[in-house]
Amino acid sequence: MTTFTERLNSALKQSGMSQHQLAEKVKISQPAIQKLLSGKSNTSRKIVEIANALNVDLLWLTKGIGKAKLTKNSANATMLGAIDEWDSKTPLDEDEVEVPFYKDVRLSAGNGFADDIEDYNGYKLRLSRSTMRKYGIDKDCAVCLTVYGDSMEPVFRDGSTVGINQADTNIRDGKIYAINHDGLLRIKILERLPGNQVKIRSYNSDYDDETVSLDDITILGRVWWQSSILD
């Protein structure tokens, strides 16, 4: 398997950009880019921006999972329209559904956070019916929770809200799942291994991979959506 440094160097070469151009594009110093390329550093708070600038898949760049998916540059945003205020008394629009939001139940993106997912507080979030239909999410199987910790940064920030599809519990390598691990609610990248084993991965390279028996975890569902506040 290639290293992060090797993948980054390859992606930069394929992009045709110089170190200086990449640094300018993601708004960090050129020496910081040079440290990543030389292997002196293997993570950056700008890793998402770097992957986007190089037009490669973030999971491939950080963990070597999947394909680089190099494609031609194209527009990556769509204007959705104005933002309307609403509260619990506002009628649902035709394209809106409400899903339970376990506001006080937090999924750990660190070393684990003990809590009970059944402790529902009555909060709800409104999501797009058409978006859920597009991704095959049944509203009756969807719940939202809060992410706690930094092991899944920079993709999932501390305090992010994530949507869980409770109907999707079959492990697909490289996908992100909410799991109950010995009473700890966690959000992690999962990968099946021989012998009924599962590898638990984090985006943050400060956290080591873990290998556990499939019997030791309960998969609560796959993470399909997230929302967070940018600094």
XYZ file of N, CA and C in Angstrom:
693
model
N 0.845 -1.198 0.000
C 0.000 0.000 0.000
C 0.882 1.250 0.000
N 0.512 2.240 -0.775
C 1.274 3.477 -0.804
C 1.061 4.273 0.477
N 1.985 5.169 0.757
C 1.868 6.025 1.929
C 1.128 7.308 1.568
N 0.715 8.043 2.595
C 0.072 9.339 2.361
C 0.989 10.249 1.550
N 2.276 10.259 1.911
C 3.234 11.117 1.209
C 3.315 10.758 -0.268
N 3.358 9.463 -0.564
C 3.429 9.022 -1.960
C 2.164 9.398 -2.725
N 1.009 9.230 -2.082
C -0.250 9.573 -2.761
C -0.346 11.073 -3.009
N 0.088 11.859 -2.032
C 0.040 13.312 -2.190
C 0.965 13.765 -3.313
N 2.173 13.228 -3.353
C 3.109 13.588 -4.418
C 2.566 13.199 -5.788
N 1.955 12.009 -5.861
C 1.382 11.552 -7.127
C 0.241 12.458 -7.570
N -0.629 12.814 -6.627
C -1.773 13.665 -6.960
C -1.320 15.051 -7.400
N -0.299 15.583 -6.739
C 0.208 16.906 -7.115
C 0.810 16.865 -8.516
N 1.552 15.796 -8.817
C 2.145 15.657 -10.151
C 1.054 15.571 -11.213
N 0.006 14.783 -10.933
C -1.094 14.632 -11.888
C -1.837 15.949 -12.102
N -1.885 16.784 -11.070
C -2.625 18.045 -11.173
C -1.914 19.075 -12.036
N -0.581 18.937 -12.139
C 0.190 19.901 -12.914
C 0.506 21.175 -12.152
N 0.100 21.235 -10.880
C 0.371 22.417 -10.070
C 1.733 22.315 -9.397
N 2.280 23.468 -9.058
C 3.496 23.516 -8.253
C 3.112 23.545 -6.780
N 4.091 23.352 -5.903
C 3.834 23.454 -4.470
C 3.273 24.834 -4.123
N 3.858 25.850 -4.726
C 3.426 27.224 -4.451
C 1.979 27.443 -4.888
N 1.618 26.918 -6.054
C 0.251 27.084 -6.549
C -0.757 26.369 -5.652
N -0.398 25.165 -5.198
C -1.290 24.429 -4.302
C -1.450 25.173 -2.984
N -0.346 25.680 -2.455
C -0.392 26.421 -1.196
C -1.299 27.640 -1.313
N -1.194 28.353 -2.422
C -2.042 29.531 -2.635
C -3.509 29.141 -2.739
N -3.768 28.020 -3.397
C -5.149 27.601 -3.630
C -5.848 27.210 -2.335
N -5.123 26.582 -1.412
C -5.748 26.134 -0.158
C -5.454 27.079 1.004
N -4.703 28.170 0.687
C -4.448 29.238 1.664
C -3.647 28.769 2.881
N -2.547 28.052 2.598
C -1.558 27.760 3.630
C -0.182 28.071 3.058
N 0.843 28.004 3.881
C 2.179 28.368 3.427
C 2.791 27.271 2.555
N 3.696 27.677 1.668
C 4.395 26.696 0.833
C 5.255 25.745 1.667
N 5.927 26.227 2.740
C 6.670 25.286 3.589
C 5.779 24.209 4.214
N 4.516 24.551 4.514
C 3.598 23.553 5.073
C 3.309 22.461 4.046
N 3.151 22.856 2.780
C 2.954 21.880 1.706
C 4.201 21.021 1.547
N 5.377 21.658 1.630
C 6.633 20.927 1.461
C 6.817 19.875 2.553
N 6.393 20.196 3.782
C 6.485 19.229 4.878
C 5.618 18.003 4.602
N 4.426 18.233 4.048
C 3.539 17.121 3.716
C 4.140 16.262 2.605
N 4.715 16.913 1.613
C 5.275 16.194 0.467
C 6.551 15.433 0.827
N 7.274 15.923 1.824
C 8.529 15.278 2.219
C 8.330 14.197 3.277
N 7.118 14.131 3.842
C 6.853 13.135 4.869
C 7.131 13.609 6.279
N 7.528 14.872 6.432
C 7.776 15.405 7.769
C 6.477 15.618 8.535
N 5.376 15.729 7.804
C 4.051 15.843 8.407
C 3.095 14.984 7.592
N 2.145 14.328 8.264
C 1.213 13.461 7.529
C -0.243 13.847 7.733
N -0.474 15.061 8.197
C -1.842 15.549 8.310
C -1.834 17.064 8.272
N -2.998 17.630 7.999
C -3.129 19.082 7.921
C -4.573 19.460 8.184
N -4.771 20.601 8.820
C -6.131 21.089 9.028
C -6.787 21.466 7.701
N -5.988 21.524 6.643
C -6.495 21.880 5.318
C -6.582 20.663 4.394
N -6.619 19.456 4.970
C -6.555 18.256 4.134
C -7.763 18.133 3.206
N -8.940 18.574 3.662
C -10.124 18.530 2.795
C -9.926 19.455 1.605
N -9.429 20.674 1.878
C -9.192 21.633 0.801
C -8.115 21.131 -0.156
N -7.098 20.451 0.387
C -6.030 19.916 -0.461
C -6.576 18.847 -1.399
N -7.394 17.935 -0.852
C -7.997 16.890 -1.690
C -8.862 17.508 -2.786
N -9.643 18.520 -2.426
C -10.497 19.180 -3.417
C -9.667 19.882 -4.484
N -8.597 20.559 -4.051
C -7.748 21.282 -4.999
C -7.064 20.332 -5.976
N -6.695 19.147 -5.485
C -6.030 18.153 -6.333
C -7.027 17.262 -7.066
N -8.312 17.460 -6.755
C -9.382 16.718 -7.422
C -9.258 15.213 -7.198
N -8.985 14.833 -5.937
C -8.888 13.419 -5.588
C -9.824 13.117 -4.425
N -10.119 11.840 -4.254
C -10.989 11.395 -3.177
C -10.270 11.525 -1.837
N -10.949 12.108 -0.851
C -10.331 12.358 0.451
C -9.905 11.070 1.142
N -10.753 10.047 1.113
C -10.430 8.792 1.786
C -9.241 8.109 1.117
N -9.156 8.216 -0.212
C -7.989 7.670 -0.913
C -6.723 8.411 -0.493
N -6.798 9.738 -0.444
C -5.616 10.525 -0.112
C -5.141 10.261 1.311
N -6.062 10.211 2.265
C -5.666 10.091 3.669
C -5.387 8.660 4.097
N -6.142 7.696 3.540
C -6.027 6.315 4.015
C -5.647 5.305 2.936
N -5.654 5.728 1.676
C -5.340 4.788 0.603
C -6.476 3.850 0.278
N -7.702 4.201 0.691
C -8.869 3.358 0.451
C -9.605 3.852 -0.790
N -9.981 2.917 -1.661
C -10.724 3.292 -2.861
C -9.810 3.776 -3.972
N -10.370 4.568 -4.860
C -9.640 5.063 -6.022
C -9.430 6.564 -5.914
N -8.402 7.033 -6.624
C -8.095 8.464 -6.593
C -9.219 9.282 -7.215
N -9.863 8.727 -8.239
C -10.990 9.389 -8.904
C -10.604 10.752 -9.467
N -9.518 10.791 -10.194
C -9.134 12.031 -10.851
C -10.096 12.322 -11.987
N -10.675 13.503 -11.989
C -11.603 13.903 -13.041
C -11.285 15.321 -13.475
N -11.846 15.730 -14.581
C -11.665 17.101 -15.033
C -12.416 18.045 -14.111
N -11.865 19.246 -13.962
C -12.516 20.237 -13.115
C -13.883 20.599 -13.672
N -14.840 20.755 -12.787
C -16.181 21.149 -13.200
C -16.835 21.892 -12.051
N -17.974 22.507 -12.334
C -18.690 23.210 -11.275
C -19.069 22.231 -10.177
N -18.923 22.651 -8.912
C -19.209 21.739 -7.808
C -20.218 22.310 -6.827
N -21.027 23.254 -7.285
C -22.046 23.825 -6.413
C -23.276 24.181 -7.235
N -24.424 24.110 -6.582
C -25.686 24.445 -7.227
C -26.465 25.397 -6.338
N -27.019 26.451 -6.922
C -27.831 27.387 -6.163
C -29.169 26.741 -5.828
N -29.471 26.619 -4.530
C -30.702 25.959 -4.106
C -31.839 26.939 -3.857
N -31.521 28.192 -3.564
C -32.564 29.173 -3.313
C -32.416 29.809 -1.950
N -33.403 30.617 -1.587
C -33.341 31.360 -0.333
C -33.554 30.443 0.868
N -33.077 30.893 2.030
C -33.254 30.164 3.281
C -34.416 30.785 4.048
N -35.378 29.967 4.421
C -36.548 30.450 5.150
C -36.461 30.063 6.619
N -36.928 30.961 7.481
C -37.002 30.647 8.897
C -38.212 29.746 9.166
N -38.089 28.876 10.193
C -39.211 28.027 10.556
C -39.066 27.626 12.015
N -40.184 27.201 12.598
C -40.155 26.634 13.940
C -41.096 25.438 13.965
N -41.329 24.891 15.146
C -42.123 23.664 15.247
C -43.570 23.849 14.792
N -44.032 25.102 14.744
C -45.408 25.366 14.334
C -45.539 25.604 12.830
N -44.410 25.727 12.134
C -44.444 25.980 10.695
C -44.840 24.704 9.956
N -45.878 24.756 9.102
C -46.291 23.552 8.362
C -45.168 23.037 7.470
N -45.121 21.733 7.292
C -44.123 21.131 6.414
C -44.420 21.475 4.962
N -43.359 21.803 4.199
C -43.511 21.956 2.762
C -43.658 20.579 2.127
N -44.033 20.565 0.852
C -44.214 19.290 0.148
C -42.932 18.472 0.109
N -41.773 19.165 0.065
C -40.499 18.450 -0.059
C -39.785 18.314 1.283
N -40.506 18.458 2.386
C -39.883 18.354 3.700
C -40.395 17.143 4.471
N -39.486 16.554 5.242
C -39.861 15.519 6.206
C -39.162 15.841 7.518
N -39.734 15.392 8.611
C -39.112 15.565 9.918
C -38.548 14.230 10.384
N -37.326 14.272 10.898
C -36.703 13.058 11.429
C -36.261 13.337 12.864
N -36.237 12.321 13.718
C -35.829 12.512 15.114
C -34.390 13.014 15.216
N -34.173 13.979 16.095
C -32.840 14.511 16.360
C -32.518 14.264 17.828
N -31.626 13.303 18.068
C -31.234 12.968 19.436
C -30.186 13.976 19.893
N -30.663 15.169 20.212
C -29.783 16.306 20.472
C -28.832 16.071 21.644
N -29.286 15.372 22.659
C -28.466 15.163 23.850
C -27.691 13.854 23.822
N -27.864 13.080 22.742
C -27.116 11.836 22.578
C -26.008 12.095 21.579
N -24.779 11.900 21.999
C -23.653 12.262 21.149
C -22.868 11.027 20.721
N -22.566 10.968 19.421
C -21.707 9.913 18.900
C -20.261 10.334 19.062
N -19.434 9.446 19.557
C -18.036 9.782 19.745
C -17.266 9.680 18.442
N -16.480 10.724 18.153
C -15.476 10.644 17.097
C -14.120 10.721 17.777
N -14.056 10.161 18.970
C -12.820 10.077 19.731
C -12.646 8.638 20.167
N -12.404 8.418 21.426
C -12.190 7.059 21.919
C -13.450 6.411 22.471
N -14.599 7.056 22.305
C -15.845 6.438 22.737
C -16.608 7.312 23.706
N -17.927 7.316 23.574
C -18.778 8.120 24.451
C -19.966 7.273 24.850
N -20.088 6.983 26.130
C -21.155 6.103 26.599
C -22.467 6.865 26.687
N -23.502 6.330 26.084
C -24.822 6.945 26.171
C -25.842 5.948 25.641
N -27.105 6.334 25.687
C -28.186 5.446 25.276
C -28.944 6.096 24.133
N -28.898 5.493 22.948
C -29.516 6.091 21.773
C -31.034 6.131 21.888
N -31.605 5.388 22.818
C -33.055 5.383 22.979
C -33.554 6.575 23.794
N -32.645 7.365 24.331
C -33.021 8.502 25.172
C -33.475 9.665 24.296
N -34.636 9.525 23.662
C -35.121 10.520 22.707
C -35.722 11.711 23.437
N -35.389 12.913 22.945
C -35.798 14.130 23.633
C -36.923 14.888 22.937
N -37.410 14.378 21.815
C -38.521 15.020 21.123
C -38.129 16.008 20.049
N -36.832 16.338 19.927
C -36.399 17.267 18.889
C -36.507 16.609 17.512
N -36.710 17.445 16.490
C -36.750 16.959 15.113
C -35.980 17.910 14.206
N -35.451 17.369 13.119
C -34.833 18.169 12.067
C -35.624 17.978 10.782
N -35.658 19.020 9.968
C -36.343 18.933 8.683
C -35.318 18.706 7.580
N -35.561 17.679 6.786
C -34.681 17.344 5.675
C -35.496 17.265 4.391
N -34.785 17.292 3.276
C -35.445 17.265 1.975
C -35.946 15.863 1.643
N -37.241 15.768 1.348
C -37.828 14.478 0.973
C -37.194 13.946 -0.314
N -36.995 14.847 -1.301
C -36.448 14.410 -2.585
C -35.002 13.945 -2.446
N -34.230 14.616 -1.574
C -32.844 14.194 -1.350
C -32.803 12.821 -0.705
N -33.656 12.601 0.283
C -33.695 11.299 0.940
C -34.131 10.213 -0.033
N -35.092 10.535 -0.881
C -35.544 9.566 -1.881
C -34.416 9.251 -2.861
N -33.662 10.286 -3.254
C -32.555 10.107 -4.203
C -31.528 9.116 -3.675
N -31.272 9.167 -2.371
C -30.260 8.290 -1.779
C -30.860 7.049 -1.116
N -32.142 6.823 -1.360
C -32.774 5.607 -0.875
C -32.953 5.555 0.625
N -33.181 6.716 1.255
C -33.339 6.776 2.706
C -34.819 6.824 3.062
N -35.291 5.841 3.803
C -36.665 5.834 4.303
C -36.724 6.743 5.526
N -37.640 7.711 5.513
C -37.703 8.668 6.622
C -37.952 7.979 7.959
N -38.616 6.835 7.937
C -38.894 6.116 9.177
C -37.657 5.400 9.722
N -36.603 5.345 8.908
C -35.359 4.688 9.333
C -34.239 5.697 9.580
N -34.561 6.983 9.486
C -33.542 8.023 9.618
C -33.594 8.676 10.991
N -32.418 8.890 11.571
C -32.280 9.664 12.803
C -31.055 10.554 12.662
N -31.013 11.617 13.451
C -29.861 12.512 13.458
C -29.277 12.572 14.865
N -27.942 12.628 14.930
C -27.247 12.706 16.203
C -26.085 13.686 16.087
N -25.471 13.993 17.221
C -24.345 14.917 17.266
C -23.037 14.149 17.409
N -22.014 14.597 16.682
C -20.686 13.988 16.745
C -19.853 14.705 17.802
N -19.144 13.923 18.598
C -18.327 14.462 19.681
C -16.898 13.957 19.531
N -15.904 14.859 19.592
C -14.503 14.452 19.518
C -13.862 14.827 18.194
N -12.575 14.482 18.048
C -11.814 14.941 16.883
C -11.228 13.825 16.029
N -11.550 12.559 16.312
C -10.894 11.479 15.573
C -11.340 11.406 14.116
N -12.497 12.012 13.789
C -12.963 11.982 12.404
C -12.765 13.332 11.708
N -12.051 14.235 12.357
C -11.703 15.483 11.690
C -10.624 15.213 10.644
N -10.580 15.970 9.545
C -11.334 17.204 9.321
C -12.690 17.002 8.650
N -13.082 15.753 8.371
C -14.346 15.527 7.665
C -15.540 15.789 8.571
N -15.485 15.265 9.807
C -16.558 15.484 10.770
C -15.994 16.280 11.942
N -16.408 17.518 12.061
C -15.929 18.368 13.142
C -16.639 18.047 14.450
N -15.969 18.370 15.536
C -16.581 18.239 16.853
C -17.846 19.095 16.887
N -18.986 18.488 17.201
C -20.250 19.210 17.239
C -21.077 19.098 15.975
N -20.570 18.388 14.959
C -21.336 18.202 13.727
C -22.600 17.391 13.991
N -23.606 17.613 13.157
C -24.814 16.789 13.182
C -24.755 15.824 12.010
N -25.046 14.553 12.266
C -25.002 13.552 11.200
C -26.347 12.850 11.084
N -26.659 12.418 9.864
C -27.850 11.634 9.607
C -27.482 10.164 9.490
N -28.221 9.307 10.183
C -27.955 7.869 10.201
C -29.104 7.134 9.523
N -28.777 6.252 8.577
C -29.775 5.383 7.950
C -29.757 4.047 8.679
N -30.730 3.846 9.568
C -30.748 2.645 10.400
C -31.053 1.375 9.610
N -31.523 1.538 8.368
C -31.816 0.367 7.541
C -30.568 -0.161 6.836
N -29.488 0.616 6.866
C -28.259 0.244 6.152
C -27.206 -0.189 7.168
N -27.180 -1.470 7.483
C -26.265 -1.979 8.509
C -25.272 -3.002 7.975
N -25.285 -3.249 6.671
C -24.312 -4.165 6.074
C -23.041 -3.397 5.737
N -21.910 -3.877 6.229
C -20.652 -3.155 6.053
C -20.215 -3.163 4.596
N -19.984 -1.960 4.076
C -19.332 -1.780 2.783
C -18.012 -1.080 3.058
N -16.921 -1.714 2.686
C -15.597 -1.223 3.052
C -15.415 0.250 2.702
N -14.933 1.008 3.689
C -14.639 2.413 3.470
C -15.792 3.348 3.764
N -16.977 2.806 4.052
C -18.121 3.645 4.391
C -18.102 3.956 5.895
N -18.863 4.970 6.271
C -18.860 5.454 7.653
C -20.141 5.013 8.347
N -19.980 4.452 9.537
C -21.121 3.903 10.260
C -21.159 4.408 11.697
N -22.365 4.449 12.243
C -22.547 4.647 13.676
C -22.615 3.259 14.300
N -21.812 3.039 15.334
C -21.766 1.717 15.954
C -21.879 1.838 17.468
N -22.364 0.772 18.070
C -22.327 0.614 19.518
C -21.217 -0.386 19.808
N -20.156 0.095 20.427
C -18.993 -0.746 20.709
C -18.857 -0.895 22.218
N -19.359 -2.002 22.736
C -19.334 -2.253 24.183
C -19.958 -1.105 24.971
N -21.090 -0.596 24.479
C -21.792 0.470 25.179
C -21.358 1.866 24.805
N -20.350 1.981 23.935
C -19.880 3.282 23.474
C -20.439 3.555 22.083
N -21.082 4.698 21.911
C -21.595 5.078 20.603
C -20.487 5.775 19.836
N -20.156 5.246 18.658
C -19.020 5.767 17.911
C -19.382 5.933 16.439
N -18.691 6.859 15.762
C -18.833 7.028 14.321
C -17.464 6.774 13.710
N -17.380 5.747 12.835
C -16.087 5.305 12.330
C -16.200 4.760 10.907
N -15.067 4.718 10.225
C -14.948 4.035 8.941
C -14.749 2.548 9.240
N -15.519 1.693 8.572
C -15.417 0.255 8.824
C -14.919 -0.492 7.593
N -14.204 -1.578 7.859
C -13.687 -2.430 6.787
C -13.726 -3.880 7.258
N -14.367 -4.751 6.474
C -14.451 -6.166 6.840
C -13.097 -6.843 6.663
N -12.776 -7.760 7.582
C -11.549 -8.547 7.524
C -11.905 -10.026 7.632
N -11.003 -10.913 7.216
C -11.272 -12.347 7.368
C -11.442 -12.722 8.842
N -12.103 -13.853 9.075
C -12.253 -14.357 10.431
C -13.249 -13.585 11.267
N -14.274 -13.009 10.610
C -15.322 -12.275 11.321
C -14.770 -11.070 12.084
N -13.709 -10.471 11.534
C -13.092 -9.308 12.155
C -13.466 -8.035 11.390
N -13.381 -6.914 12.081
C -13.685 -5.611 11.486
C -12.572 -4.636 11.849
N -12.099 -3.901 10.856
C -11.129 -2.839 11.124
C -11.885 -1.533 11.302
N -11.593 -0.818 12.385
C -12.213 0.466 12.694
C -11.194 1.558 12.417
N -11.534 2.462 11.500
C -10.597 3.506 11.085
C -11.118 4.895 11.445
N -10.186 5.835 11.557
C -10.511 7.245 11.773
C -9.883 8.063 10.654
N -10.440 9.244 10.380
C -9.810 10.146 9.422
C -8.560 10.786 10.019
N -8.613 11.110 11.299
C -7.500 11.764 11.974
C -6.373 10.756 12.184
N -5.207 11.021 11.596
C -4.094 10.069 11.659
C -3.488 9.950 13.052
N -3.899 10.804 13.987
C -3.426 10.672 15.367
C -4.051 9.466 16.063
N -5.102 8.906 15.466
C -5.797 7.759 16.049
C -5.448 6.500 15.265
N -4.983 5.480 15.966
C -4.604 4.221 15.326
C -5.842 3.430 14.901
N -5.665 2.608 13.861
C -6.721 1.680 13.469
C -6.924 0.651 14.581
N -8.142 0.151 14.685
C -8.463 -0.883 15.665
C -9.040 -2.092 14.927
N -8.779 -3.271 15.441
C -9.370 -4.493 14.894
C -10.168 -5.180 15.989
N -11.452 -5.412 15.710
C -12.330 -6.026 16.705
C -13.140 -7.127 16.037
N -13.743 -7.970 16.855
C -14.653 -8.983 16.339
C -15.978 -8.323 15.975
N -16.580 -8.782 14.890
C -17.882 -8.262 14.491
C -18.913 -8.485 15.595
N -18.698 -9.523 16.403
C -19.624 -9.821 17.494
C -19.561 -8.780 18.609
N -18.489 -7.976 18.635
C -18.309 -6.992 19.709
C -18.947 -5.643 19.402
N -19.479 -5.487 18.191
C -20.093 -4.208 17.832
C -21.507 -4.434 17.302
N -22.332 -3.422 17.474
C -23.657 -3.395 16.857
C -23.678 -2.218 15.897
N -23.974 -2.474 14.644
C -24.012 -1.401 13.652
C -25.385 -0.748 13.700
N -25.411 0.519 14.069
C -26.668 1.249 14.210
C -27.174 1.767 12.874
N -26.263 1.973 11.926
C -26.653 2.463 10.612
C -25.501 3.194 9.951
N -25.663 3.460 8.661
C -24.625 4.159 7.905
C -24.865 5.662 7.939
N -23.774 6.410 8.069
C -23.855 7.871 8.019
C -24.009 8.292 6.561
N -25.069 9.040 6.271
C -25.323 9.438 4.882
C -25.375 10.951 4.704
N -25.378 11.703 5.799
C -25.538 13.160 5.712
C -24.887 13.791 6.926
N -24.366 15.007 6.747
C -23.837 15.732 7.894
C -24.009 17.226 7.706
N -24.005 17.941 8.811
C -24.066 19.398 8.803
C -23.178 19.908 9.921
N -22.383 20.942 9.632
C -21.501 21.491 10.657
C -21.313 22.981 10.433
N -20.890 23.661 11.474
C -20.586 25.083 11.409
C -19.095 25.248 11.162
N -18.725 26.010 10.133
C -17.321 26.248 9.833
C -16.787 27.376 10.702
N -15.522 27.246 11.102
C -14.894 28.294 11.908
C -14.707 29.562 11.078
